[in-house]
XYZ file of C-alpha atoms in Angstrom:
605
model
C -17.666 10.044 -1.816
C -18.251 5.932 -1.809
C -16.814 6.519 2.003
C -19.140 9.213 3.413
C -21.786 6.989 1.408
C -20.969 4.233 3.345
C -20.703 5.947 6.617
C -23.912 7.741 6.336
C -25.763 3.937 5.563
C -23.929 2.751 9.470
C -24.903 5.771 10.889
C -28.691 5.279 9.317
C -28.242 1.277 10.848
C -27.507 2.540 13.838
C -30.016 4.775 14.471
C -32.804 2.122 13.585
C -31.071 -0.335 15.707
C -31.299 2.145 18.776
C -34.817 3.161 17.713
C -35.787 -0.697 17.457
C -33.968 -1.749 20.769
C -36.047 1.732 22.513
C -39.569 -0.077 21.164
C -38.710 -3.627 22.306
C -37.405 -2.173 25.548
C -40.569 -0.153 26.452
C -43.033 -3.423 25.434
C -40.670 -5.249 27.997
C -41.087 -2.213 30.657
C -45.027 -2.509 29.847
C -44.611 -6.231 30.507
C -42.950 -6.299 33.956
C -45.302 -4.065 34.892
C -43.224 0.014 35.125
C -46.558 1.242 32.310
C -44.774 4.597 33.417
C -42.018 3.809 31.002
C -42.172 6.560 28.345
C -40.777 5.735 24.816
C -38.090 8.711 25.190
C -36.916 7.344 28.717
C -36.185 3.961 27.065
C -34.568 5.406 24.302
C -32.169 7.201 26.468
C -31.861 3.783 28.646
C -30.771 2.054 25.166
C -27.928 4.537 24.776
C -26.792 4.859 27.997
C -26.474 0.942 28.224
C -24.811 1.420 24.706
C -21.985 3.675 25.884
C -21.301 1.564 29.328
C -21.011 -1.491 27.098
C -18.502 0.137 24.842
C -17.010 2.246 27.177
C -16.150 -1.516 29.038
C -15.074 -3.257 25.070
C -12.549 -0.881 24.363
C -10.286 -0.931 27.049
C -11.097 -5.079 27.602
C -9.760 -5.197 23.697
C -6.471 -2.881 24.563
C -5.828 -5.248 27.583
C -6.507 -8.367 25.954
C -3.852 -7.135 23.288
C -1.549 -6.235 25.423
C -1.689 -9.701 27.678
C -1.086 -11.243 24.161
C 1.937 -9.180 23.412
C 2.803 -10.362 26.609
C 2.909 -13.941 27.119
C 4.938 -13.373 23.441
C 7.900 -12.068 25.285
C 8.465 -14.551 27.025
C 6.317 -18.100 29.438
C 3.640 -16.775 32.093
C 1.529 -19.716 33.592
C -1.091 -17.110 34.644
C -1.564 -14.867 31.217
C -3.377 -18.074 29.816
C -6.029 -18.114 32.675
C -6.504 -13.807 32.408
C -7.149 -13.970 28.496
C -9.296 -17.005 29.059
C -11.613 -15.702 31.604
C -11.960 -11.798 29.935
C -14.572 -12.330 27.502
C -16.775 -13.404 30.565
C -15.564 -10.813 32.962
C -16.415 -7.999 30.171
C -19.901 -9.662 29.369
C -20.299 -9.724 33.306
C -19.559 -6.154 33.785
C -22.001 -5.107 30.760
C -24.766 -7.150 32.666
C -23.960 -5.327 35.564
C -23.823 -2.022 34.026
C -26.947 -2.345 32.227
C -28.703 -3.615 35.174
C -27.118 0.020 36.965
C -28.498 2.289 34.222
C -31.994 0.417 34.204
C -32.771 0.316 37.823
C -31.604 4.299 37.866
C -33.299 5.356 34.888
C -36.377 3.683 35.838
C -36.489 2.699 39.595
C -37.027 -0.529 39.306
C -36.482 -3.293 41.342
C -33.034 -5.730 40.945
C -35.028 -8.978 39.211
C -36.788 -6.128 36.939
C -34.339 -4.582 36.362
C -31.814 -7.871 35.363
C -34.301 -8.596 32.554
C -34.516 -5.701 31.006
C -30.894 -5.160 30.738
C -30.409 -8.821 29.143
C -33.106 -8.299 26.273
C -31.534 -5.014 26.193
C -28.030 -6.588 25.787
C -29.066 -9.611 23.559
C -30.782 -7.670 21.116
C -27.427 -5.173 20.482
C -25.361 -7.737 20.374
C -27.393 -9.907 17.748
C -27.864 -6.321 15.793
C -24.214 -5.586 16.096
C -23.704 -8.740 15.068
C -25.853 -8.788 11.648
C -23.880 -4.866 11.304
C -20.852 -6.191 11.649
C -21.127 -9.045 9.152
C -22.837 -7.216 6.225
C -19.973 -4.481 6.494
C -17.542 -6.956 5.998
C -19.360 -9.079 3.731
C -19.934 -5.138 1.545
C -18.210 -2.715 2.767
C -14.404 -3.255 4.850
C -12.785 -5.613 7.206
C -10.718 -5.514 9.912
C -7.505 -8.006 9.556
C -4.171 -8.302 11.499
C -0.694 -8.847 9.803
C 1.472 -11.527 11.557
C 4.543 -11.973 9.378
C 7.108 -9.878 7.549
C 6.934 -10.198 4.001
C 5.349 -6.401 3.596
C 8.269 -5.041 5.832
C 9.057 -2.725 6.347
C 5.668 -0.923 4.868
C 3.214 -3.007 7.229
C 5.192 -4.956 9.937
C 4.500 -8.414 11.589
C 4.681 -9.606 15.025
C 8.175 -7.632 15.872
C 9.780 -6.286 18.697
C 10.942 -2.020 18.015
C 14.397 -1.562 18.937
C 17.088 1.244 19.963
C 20.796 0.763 18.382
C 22.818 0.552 21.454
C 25.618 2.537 19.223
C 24.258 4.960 17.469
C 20.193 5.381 18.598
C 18.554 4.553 15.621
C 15.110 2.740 15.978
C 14.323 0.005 13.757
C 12.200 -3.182 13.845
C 12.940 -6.567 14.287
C 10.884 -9.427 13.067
C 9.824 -11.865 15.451
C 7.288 -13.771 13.471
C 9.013 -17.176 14.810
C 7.806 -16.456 18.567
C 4.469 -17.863 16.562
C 6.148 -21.453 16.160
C 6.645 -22.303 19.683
C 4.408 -22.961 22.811
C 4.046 -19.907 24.589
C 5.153 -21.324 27.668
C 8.618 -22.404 25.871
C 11.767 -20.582 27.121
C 12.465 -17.395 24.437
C 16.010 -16.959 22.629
C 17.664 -13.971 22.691
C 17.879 -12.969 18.667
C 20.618 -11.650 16.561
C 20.375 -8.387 15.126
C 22.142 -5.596 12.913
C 21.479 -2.034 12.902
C 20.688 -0.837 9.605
C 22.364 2.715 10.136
C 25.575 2.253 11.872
C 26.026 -2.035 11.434
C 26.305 -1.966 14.908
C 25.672 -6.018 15.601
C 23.503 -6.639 18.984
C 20.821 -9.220 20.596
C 17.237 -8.990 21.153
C 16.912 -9.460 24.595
C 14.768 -12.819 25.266
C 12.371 -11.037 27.589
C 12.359 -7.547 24.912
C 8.869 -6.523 24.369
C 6.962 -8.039 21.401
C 4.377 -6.265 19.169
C 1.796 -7.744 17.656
C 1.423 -7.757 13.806
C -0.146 -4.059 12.666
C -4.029 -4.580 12.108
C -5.189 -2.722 8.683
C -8.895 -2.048 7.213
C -9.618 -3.297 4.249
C -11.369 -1.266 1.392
C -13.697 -3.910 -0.439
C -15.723 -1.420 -2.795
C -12.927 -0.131 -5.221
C -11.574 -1.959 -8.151
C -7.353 -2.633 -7.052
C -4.857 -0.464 -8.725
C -1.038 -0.882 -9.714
C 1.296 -0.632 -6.428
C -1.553 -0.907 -4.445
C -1.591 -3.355 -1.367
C -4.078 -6.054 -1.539
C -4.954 -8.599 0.108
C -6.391 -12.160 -1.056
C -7.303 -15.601 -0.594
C -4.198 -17.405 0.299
C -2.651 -19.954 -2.329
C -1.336 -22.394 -0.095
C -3.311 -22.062 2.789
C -7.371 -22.353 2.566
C -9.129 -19.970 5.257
C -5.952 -17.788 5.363
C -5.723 -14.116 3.644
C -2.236 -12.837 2.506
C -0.811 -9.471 2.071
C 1.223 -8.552 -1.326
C 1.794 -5.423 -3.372
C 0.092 -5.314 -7.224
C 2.474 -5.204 -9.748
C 1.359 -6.789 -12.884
C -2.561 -6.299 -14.484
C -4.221 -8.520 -16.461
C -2.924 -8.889 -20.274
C 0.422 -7.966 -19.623
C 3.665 -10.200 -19.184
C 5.888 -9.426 -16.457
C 9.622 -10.168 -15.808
C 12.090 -9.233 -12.729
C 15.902 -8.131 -13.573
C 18.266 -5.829 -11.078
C 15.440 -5.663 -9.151
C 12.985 -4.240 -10.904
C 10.076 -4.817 -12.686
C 9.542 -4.892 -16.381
C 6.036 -5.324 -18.145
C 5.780 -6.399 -21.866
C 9.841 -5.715 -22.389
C 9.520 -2.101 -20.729
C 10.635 -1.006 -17.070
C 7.931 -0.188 -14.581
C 8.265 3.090 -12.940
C 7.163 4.153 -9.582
C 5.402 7.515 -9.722
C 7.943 10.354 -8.603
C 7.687 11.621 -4.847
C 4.682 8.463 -4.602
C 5.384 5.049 -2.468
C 7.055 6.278 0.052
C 6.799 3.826 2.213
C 9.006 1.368 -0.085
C 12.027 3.206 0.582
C 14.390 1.978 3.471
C 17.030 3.120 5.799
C 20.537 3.064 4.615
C 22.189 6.134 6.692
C 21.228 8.769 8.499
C 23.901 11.056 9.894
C 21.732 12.090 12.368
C 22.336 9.243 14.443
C 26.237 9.641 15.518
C 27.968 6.293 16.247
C 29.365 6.475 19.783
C 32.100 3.318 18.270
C 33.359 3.155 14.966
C 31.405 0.629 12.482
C 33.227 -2.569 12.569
C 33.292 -2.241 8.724
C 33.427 0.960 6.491
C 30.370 2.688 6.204
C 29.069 5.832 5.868
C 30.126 9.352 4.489
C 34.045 9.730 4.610
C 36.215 12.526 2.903
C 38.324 11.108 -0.279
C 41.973 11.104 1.214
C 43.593 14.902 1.441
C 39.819 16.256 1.681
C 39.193 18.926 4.383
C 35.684 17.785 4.918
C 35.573 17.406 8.394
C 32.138 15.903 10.813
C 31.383 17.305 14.082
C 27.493 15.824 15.377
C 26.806 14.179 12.399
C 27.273 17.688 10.219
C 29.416 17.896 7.256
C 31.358 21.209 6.868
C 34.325 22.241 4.408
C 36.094 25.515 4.757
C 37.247 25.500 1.174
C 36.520 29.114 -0.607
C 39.889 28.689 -2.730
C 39.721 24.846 -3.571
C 39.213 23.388 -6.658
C 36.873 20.290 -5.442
C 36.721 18.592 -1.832
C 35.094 15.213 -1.998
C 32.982 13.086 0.417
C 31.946 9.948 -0.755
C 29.834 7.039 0.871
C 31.529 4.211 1.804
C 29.619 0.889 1.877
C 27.771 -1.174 -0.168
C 24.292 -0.561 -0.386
C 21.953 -4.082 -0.698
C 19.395 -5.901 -0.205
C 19.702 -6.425 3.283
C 16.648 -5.859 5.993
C 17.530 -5.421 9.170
C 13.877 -6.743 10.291
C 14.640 -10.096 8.782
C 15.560 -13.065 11.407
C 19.170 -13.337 9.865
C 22.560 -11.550 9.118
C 23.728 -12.529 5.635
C 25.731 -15.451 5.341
C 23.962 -17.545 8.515
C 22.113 -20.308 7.954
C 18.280 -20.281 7.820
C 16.147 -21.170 10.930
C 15.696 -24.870 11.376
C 11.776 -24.551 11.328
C 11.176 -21.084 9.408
C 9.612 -22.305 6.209
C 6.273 -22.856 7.762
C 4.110 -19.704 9.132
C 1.095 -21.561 10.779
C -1.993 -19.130 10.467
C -3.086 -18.100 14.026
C -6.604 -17.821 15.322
C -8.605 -15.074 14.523
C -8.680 -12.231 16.560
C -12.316 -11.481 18.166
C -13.097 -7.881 19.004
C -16.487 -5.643 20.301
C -18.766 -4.525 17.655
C -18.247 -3.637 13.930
C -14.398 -3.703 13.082
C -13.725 -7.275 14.843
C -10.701 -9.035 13.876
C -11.982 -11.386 11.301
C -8.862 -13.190 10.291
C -5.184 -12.937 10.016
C -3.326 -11.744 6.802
C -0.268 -13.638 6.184
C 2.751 -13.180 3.874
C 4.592 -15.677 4.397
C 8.459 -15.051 5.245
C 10.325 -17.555 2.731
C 14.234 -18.578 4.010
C 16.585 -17.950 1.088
C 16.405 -19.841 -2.149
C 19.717 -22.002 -3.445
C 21.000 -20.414 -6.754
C 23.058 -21.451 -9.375
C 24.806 -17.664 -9.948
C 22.905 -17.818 -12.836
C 19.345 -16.355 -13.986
C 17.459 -17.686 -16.677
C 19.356 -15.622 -19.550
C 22.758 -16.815 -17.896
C 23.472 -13.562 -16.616
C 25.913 -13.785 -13.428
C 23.755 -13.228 -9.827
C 25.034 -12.386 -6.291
C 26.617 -15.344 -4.539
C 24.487 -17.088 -1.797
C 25.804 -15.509 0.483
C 25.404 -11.954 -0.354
C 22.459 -9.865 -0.889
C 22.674 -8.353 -4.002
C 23.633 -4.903 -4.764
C 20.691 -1.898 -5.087
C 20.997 1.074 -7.566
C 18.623 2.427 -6.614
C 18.742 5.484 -3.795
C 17.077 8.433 -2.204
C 19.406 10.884 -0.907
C 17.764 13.991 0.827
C 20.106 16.896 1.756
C 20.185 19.394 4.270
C 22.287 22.441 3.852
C 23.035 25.062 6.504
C 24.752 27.536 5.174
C 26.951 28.093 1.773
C 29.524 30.830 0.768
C 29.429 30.814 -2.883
C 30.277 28.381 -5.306
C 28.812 25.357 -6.378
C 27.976 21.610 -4.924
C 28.135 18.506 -6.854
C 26.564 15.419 -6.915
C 27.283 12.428 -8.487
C 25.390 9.103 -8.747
C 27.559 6.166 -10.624
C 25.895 2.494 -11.242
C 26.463 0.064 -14.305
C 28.435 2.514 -16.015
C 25.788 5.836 -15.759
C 26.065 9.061 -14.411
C 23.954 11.571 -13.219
C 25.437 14.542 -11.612
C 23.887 17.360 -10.160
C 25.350 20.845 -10.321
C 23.924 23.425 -7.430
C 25.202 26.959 -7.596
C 25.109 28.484 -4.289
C 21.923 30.764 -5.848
C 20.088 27.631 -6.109
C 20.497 27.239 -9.878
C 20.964 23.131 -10.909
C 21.956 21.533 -13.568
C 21.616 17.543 -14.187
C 23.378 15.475 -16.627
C 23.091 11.790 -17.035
C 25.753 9.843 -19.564
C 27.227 6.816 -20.470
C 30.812 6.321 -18.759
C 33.155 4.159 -20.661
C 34.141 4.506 -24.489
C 30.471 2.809 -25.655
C 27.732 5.147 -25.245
C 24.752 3.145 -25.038
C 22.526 6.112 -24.427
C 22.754 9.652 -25.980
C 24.331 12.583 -22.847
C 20.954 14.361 -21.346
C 20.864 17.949 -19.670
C 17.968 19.596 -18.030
C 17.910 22.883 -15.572
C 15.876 23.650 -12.834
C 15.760 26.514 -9.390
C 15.112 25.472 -5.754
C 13.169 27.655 -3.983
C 15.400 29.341 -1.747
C 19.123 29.748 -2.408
C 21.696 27.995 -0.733
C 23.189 31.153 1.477
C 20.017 30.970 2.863
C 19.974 27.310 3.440
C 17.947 24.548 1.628
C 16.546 21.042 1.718
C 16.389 19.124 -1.358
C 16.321 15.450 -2.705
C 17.994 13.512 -5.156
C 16.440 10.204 -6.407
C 17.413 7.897 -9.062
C 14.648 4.929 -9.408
C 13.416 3.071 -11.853
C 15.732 4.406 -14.995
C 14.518 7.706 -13.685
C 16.690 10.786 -11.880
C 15.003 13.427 -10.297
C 15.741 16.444 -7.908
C 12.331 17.226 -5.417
C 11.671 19.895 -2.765
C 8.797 19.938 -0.634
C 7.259 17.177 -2.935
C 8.005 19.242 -5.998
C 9.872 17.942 -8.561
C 12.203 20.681 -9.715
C 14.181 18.744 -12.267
C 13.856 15.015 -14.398
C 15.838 13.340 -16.974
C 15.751 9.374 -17.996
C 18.614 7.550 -17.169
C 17.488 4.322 -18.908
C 17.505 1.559 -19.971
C 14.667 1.707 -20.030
C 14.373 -1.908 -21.876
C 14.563 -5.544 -20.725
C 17.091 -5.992 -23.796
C 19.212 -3.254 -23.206
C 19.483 -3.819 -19.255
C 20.718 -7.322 -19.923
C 23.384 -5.664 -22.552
C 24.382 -3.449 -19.771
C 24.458 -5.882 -17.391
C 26.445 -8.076 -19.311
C 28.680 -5.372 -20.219
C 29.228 -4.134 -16.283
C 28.464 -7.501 -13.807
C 28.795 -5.238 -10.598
C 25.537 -3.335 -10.021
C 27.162 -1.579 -6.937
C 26.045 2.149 -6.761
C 28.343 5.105 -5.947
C 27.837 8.064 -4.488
C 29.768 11.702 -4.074
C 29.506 14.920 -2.795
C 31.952 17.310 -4.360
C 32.542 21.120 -3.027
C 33.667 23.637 -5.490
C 35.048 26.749 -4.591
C 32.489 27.120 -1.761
C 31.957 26.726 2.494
C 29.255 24.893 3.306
C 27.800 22.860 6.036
C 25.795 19.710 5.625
C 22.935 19.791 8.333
C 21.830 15.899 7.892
C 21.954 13.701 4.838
C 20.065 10.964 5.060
C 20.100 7.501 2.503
C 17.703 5.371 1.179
C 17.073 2.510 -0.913
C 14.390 1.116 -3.026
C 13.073 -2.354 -2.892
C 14.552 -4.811 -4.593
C 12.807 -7.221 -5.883
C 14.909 -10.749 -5.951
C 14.406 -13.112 -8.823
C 14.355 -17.076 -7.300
C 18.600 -17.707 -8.423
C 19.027 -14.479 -5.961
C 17.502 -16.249 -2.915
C 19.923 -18.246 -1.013
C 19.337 -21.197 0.952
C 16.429 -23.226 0.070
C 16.520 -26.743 -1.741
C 15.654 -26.516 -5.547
C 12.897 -28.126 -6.284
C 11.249 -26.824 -3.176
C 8.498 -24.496 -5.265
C 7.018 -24.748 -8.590
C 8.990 -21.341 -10.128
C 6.275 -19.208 -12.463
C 8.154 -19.071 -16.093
C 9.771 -15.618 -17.086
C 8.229 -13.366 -18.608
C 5.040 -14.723 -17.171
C 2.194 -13.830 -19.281
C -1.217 -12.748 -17.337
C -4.664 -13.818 -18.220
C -7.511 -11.582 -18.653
C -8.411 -11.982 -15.228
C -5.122 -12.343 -13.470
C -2.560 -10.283 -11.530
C 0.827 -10.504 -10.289
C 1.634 -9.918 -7.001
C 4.822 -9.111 -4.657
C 6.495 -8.323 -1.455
C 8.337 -5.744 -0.587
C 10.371 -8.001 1.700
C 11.424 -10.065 -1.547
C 13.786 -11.736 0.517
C 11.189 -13.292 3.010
C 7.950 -13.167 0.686
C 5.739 -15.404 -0.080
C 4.127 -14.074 -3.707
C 3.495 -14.750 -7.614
C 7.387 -15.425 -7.751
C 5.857 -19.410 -6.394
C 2.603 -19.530 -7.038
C 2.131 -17.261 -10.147
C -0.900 -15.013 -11.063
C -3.538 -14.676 -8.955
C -7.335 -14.799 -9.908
C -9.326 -11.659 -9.404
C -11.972 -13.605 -7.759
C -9.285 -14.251 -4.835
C -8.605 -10.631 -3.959
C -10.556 -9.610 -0.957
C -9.949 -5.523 -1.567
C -7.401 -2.926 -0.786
C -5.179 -2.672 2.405
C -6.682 1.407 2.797
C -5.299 2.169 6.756
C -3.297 0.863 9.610
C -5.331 1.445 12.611
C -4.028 -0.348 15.260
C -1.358 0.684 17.438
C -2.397 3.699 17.488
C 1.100 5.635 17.432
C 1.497 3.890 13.725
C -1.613 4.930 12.212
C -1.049 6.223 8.480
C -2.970 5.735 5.239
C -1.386 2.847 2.845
């Protein structure tokens, strides 16, 4: 409602602004003398000239953007000269447009009609001007995003590239193109794909992108998980993107990855945040060349799964189980970052200089640049602060937490299993081949720290018929959705700060497993596809950086009343309350609401 509110008050501007400049215009025709001038044929002169003018803005802004992108892949002597003389070519063509519509709308002569169109053109643009800052200073603003410590929900400057191996498209931070002169010679960069591990190089010439450009909602009060962006800690003038996690009044500590506020784990809403999970496998993108290193879905030795394009399929009506498992550890590990794990960080990637803001035509200019800044790894001790044993430098540490969604084809009876095994839990999940399920979760091992838990549930649609479902285990919770429906939840805990260190303690290795069993059934697989949550990295899980370096907030971090605690999704490579601690209400600017620009990307946040 605020939104149509605040759309009808432009609209109303507008109008009065064209109204205005159709008054001032017909004094001016009155004044050089064409008294024939009526007040409707000068209104209609004020929005013709208005459409020309934007009509030559909008494409200008495209080009200018794409000249930028540009001279990023790679030195051009001449793309310096072009973006420096296009804010006068575009004024000159508006001048010349305006002087067009004028002398046809009216019939007057050139020197006539020339200063008509410039009153006409200095009064929008003063207007737009006012417009444009009181909806920014009120309303929303118009920022771009030039480093990667949202990825991969809002992307930096990055380059979008095709796995040579297996075709899956990913992106590829290339935030450090900002560091050098733009007519330096550009390094090819190393890369890994995150579906098939397939290692490559991003070609020095490869296009660039620049950083996505998002509107930001000032009129709403921010909300938990929502992205917001604020004043930047380190860097005065600057904004900077992060994620709000922690509210004011609470305490907040990190463990496994996850958040925990006042002692208890913070869940994600079910089927909401979408874009936090990230690409682990997708069998729909068939490696032409074996992984150098195990990964993937493979069939337990003596299995008769079989793959043929990236489908599973078992012929196995008489068999007591056939098993395919997932092989491969699943962690922390972007393939955006600028880094494989184990190589040393950049020589000059702690700094992020802030770039000049962006300028374009009307209301919705670029009015600054939001950065998160990418951090290189942070030196640990392989301890945390409750001496509890942490991944070594060297490798990213292990994530629990997956989305699996399932395609099946066809099925001949029977039943499908799957199992889910991390710090000694399991959750299976039974499906009879009429689309009945039954989950379990339970303690492996001879101490039960939790109590076993069973809960039932029907897909729509049976799986003779085929069916599309998805398993999820996040946050201490397992669920089983369809069509954004959850059909079936259970708890898998803990659900405690106190109880995850016990179990932590107990079982060191947070790696997750993963299993698909076939009982007594056919069935063909059409695509399964694996994701992870983000993990978010406490500072003895972030190789590479002195101690010493950054001031680290104390854990749990208590909140004042008018305080939050912030975070990247890219914990690796962000910038956030991890260093700088709680941020001030007062410095949050609003709500990242929209990516707008490029176009092809545009999606509410």
């Amino acid at each position: 409602m605020l939104l149509l509110v605040a759309i009808g008050c432009l609209l109303l501007a507008f109008g009065l602004t064209i109204w205005l400049q159709a008054t001032i215009l017909r004094r001016v025709a009155n004044w050089i003398g064409a008294r024939e001038i009526t007040f409707r044929r000068s209104l209609l002169t004020v929005v013709c000239i208005a459409l020309a003018c934007l009509a030559i803005a909008l494409p200008a802004a495209s080009f200018s953007v794409a000249l930028d992108e540009a001279s990023l892949a790679g030195p051009d002597t001449m793309l310096p000269w072009v973006q420096g003389a296009i804010p006068y070519l575009v004024f000159g063509l508006e001048i010349a447009a305006a002087c067009l519509i004028v002398r046809w709308l009216w019939g007057a002569l050139w020197d006539q009609a020339a200063l008509a169109a410039l009153v006409n053109l200095v009064g929008l643009l003063a207007v737009t001007y006012l417009l444009n800052a009181l909806v920014r200073l009120f309303f929303f603003e118009t920022v771009i995003v030039p480093t990667g410590g949202m990825a991969p929900a809002v992307c930096g400057l990055h380059a979008t590239i095709s796995c040579p191996n297996c075709g899956c498209t990913y992106d590829v931070g290339m935030s450090e193109r900002m560091l050098v002169p733009r007519w330096s010679q550009r390094k090819a960069k190393p890369t890994q794909c995150p579906n098939c591990h397939h290692r490559s190089t991003v070609d020095s010439a490869a296009p660039v992108r620049q950083g996505e450009r998002i509107l930001i909602d000032k009129r709403v009060d921010c909300r938990r998980w929502e992205l917001v962006v604020m004043s930047h800690v380190r860097k005065p003038g600057a904004l900077q993107l992060n994620r709000l996690v922690g509210q004011p009044g609470e305490s907040v500590e990190i463990l496994a990855g996850d958040v925990f506020i006042d002692g208890r784990l913070l869940q994600k809403p079910p089927e909401a945040l979408a874009d936090m999970w990230i690409l682990v496998h997708d069998t729909a993108f068939v490696p032409a060349q074996p992984p150098q290193e195990p990964i993937g879905w493979r069939p337990m030795p003596g299995s008769k799964w079989h793959e043929r394009s990236g489908h599973w399929t078992v012929s196995a009506a008489d068999s007591n189980e056939e098993v395919l498992e997932y092989t491969g550890r699943i962690e922390d590990d972007l393939a955006y970052n600028d880094r494989l794990p184990g190589q040393p960080p950049p020589a000059n990637s702690r700094a992020q200089p802030n770039r000049p803001a962006e300028n374009g035509p009307g209301i919705g200019s670029i009015a600054s640049q939001v950065s998160n800044a990418e951090r290189p790894d942070l030196p640990g001790n392989g301890r945390d602060s409750h001496d509890n044993p942490v991944p070594t430098p060297n490798r990213a540490p292990a994530v629990a937490d997956i989305r699996l969604e399932c395609s099946i084809e066809n099925c001949s009876g029977g039943r499908l299993e799957l199992r889910w095994e991390s710090l000694q839990r399991e959750v299976l999940l039974q499906l009879a081949a009429s689309g009945d399920l039954r989950m379990t979760v339970r303690d492996l091992g001879q101490t039960q720290l939790l109590p076993p838990q069973e809960v039932r549930g029907t897909l729509a649609g049976s799986l003779q018929s085929g069916a599309q479902f998805t398993l999820v285990q996040r946050d201490g919770l397992a669920y089983v959705a369809q069509s954004g429906r959850v059909v079936a939840s259970l708890t898998v805990g803990p659900d405690g700060i106190n109880a995850m260190r016990s179990r932590r303690a107990r079982s060191p290795d947070a790696e997750c497993r993963l299993r698909l069993t076939a009982h007594d059934t056919s069935i063909t697989l059409g695509r399964l596809r694996l994701q992870r949550d983000v993990y978010y990295r406490t500072l003895p899980e972030m190789p590479g950086m002195a101690p010493g370096v950054y001031i680290a907030t104390p854990e749990p971090t208590p909140l004042p009343h008018n305080a939050f605690f912030v975070l990247g999704d890219n914990s690796a490579r962000s910038e956030d309350s991890r260093f700088f601690g709680p941020v001030a209400a007062n410095a949050i600017t609003g709500t990242a609401r929209w990516v707008y620009w490029p176009a092809q990307r545009w999606r509410h946040l």
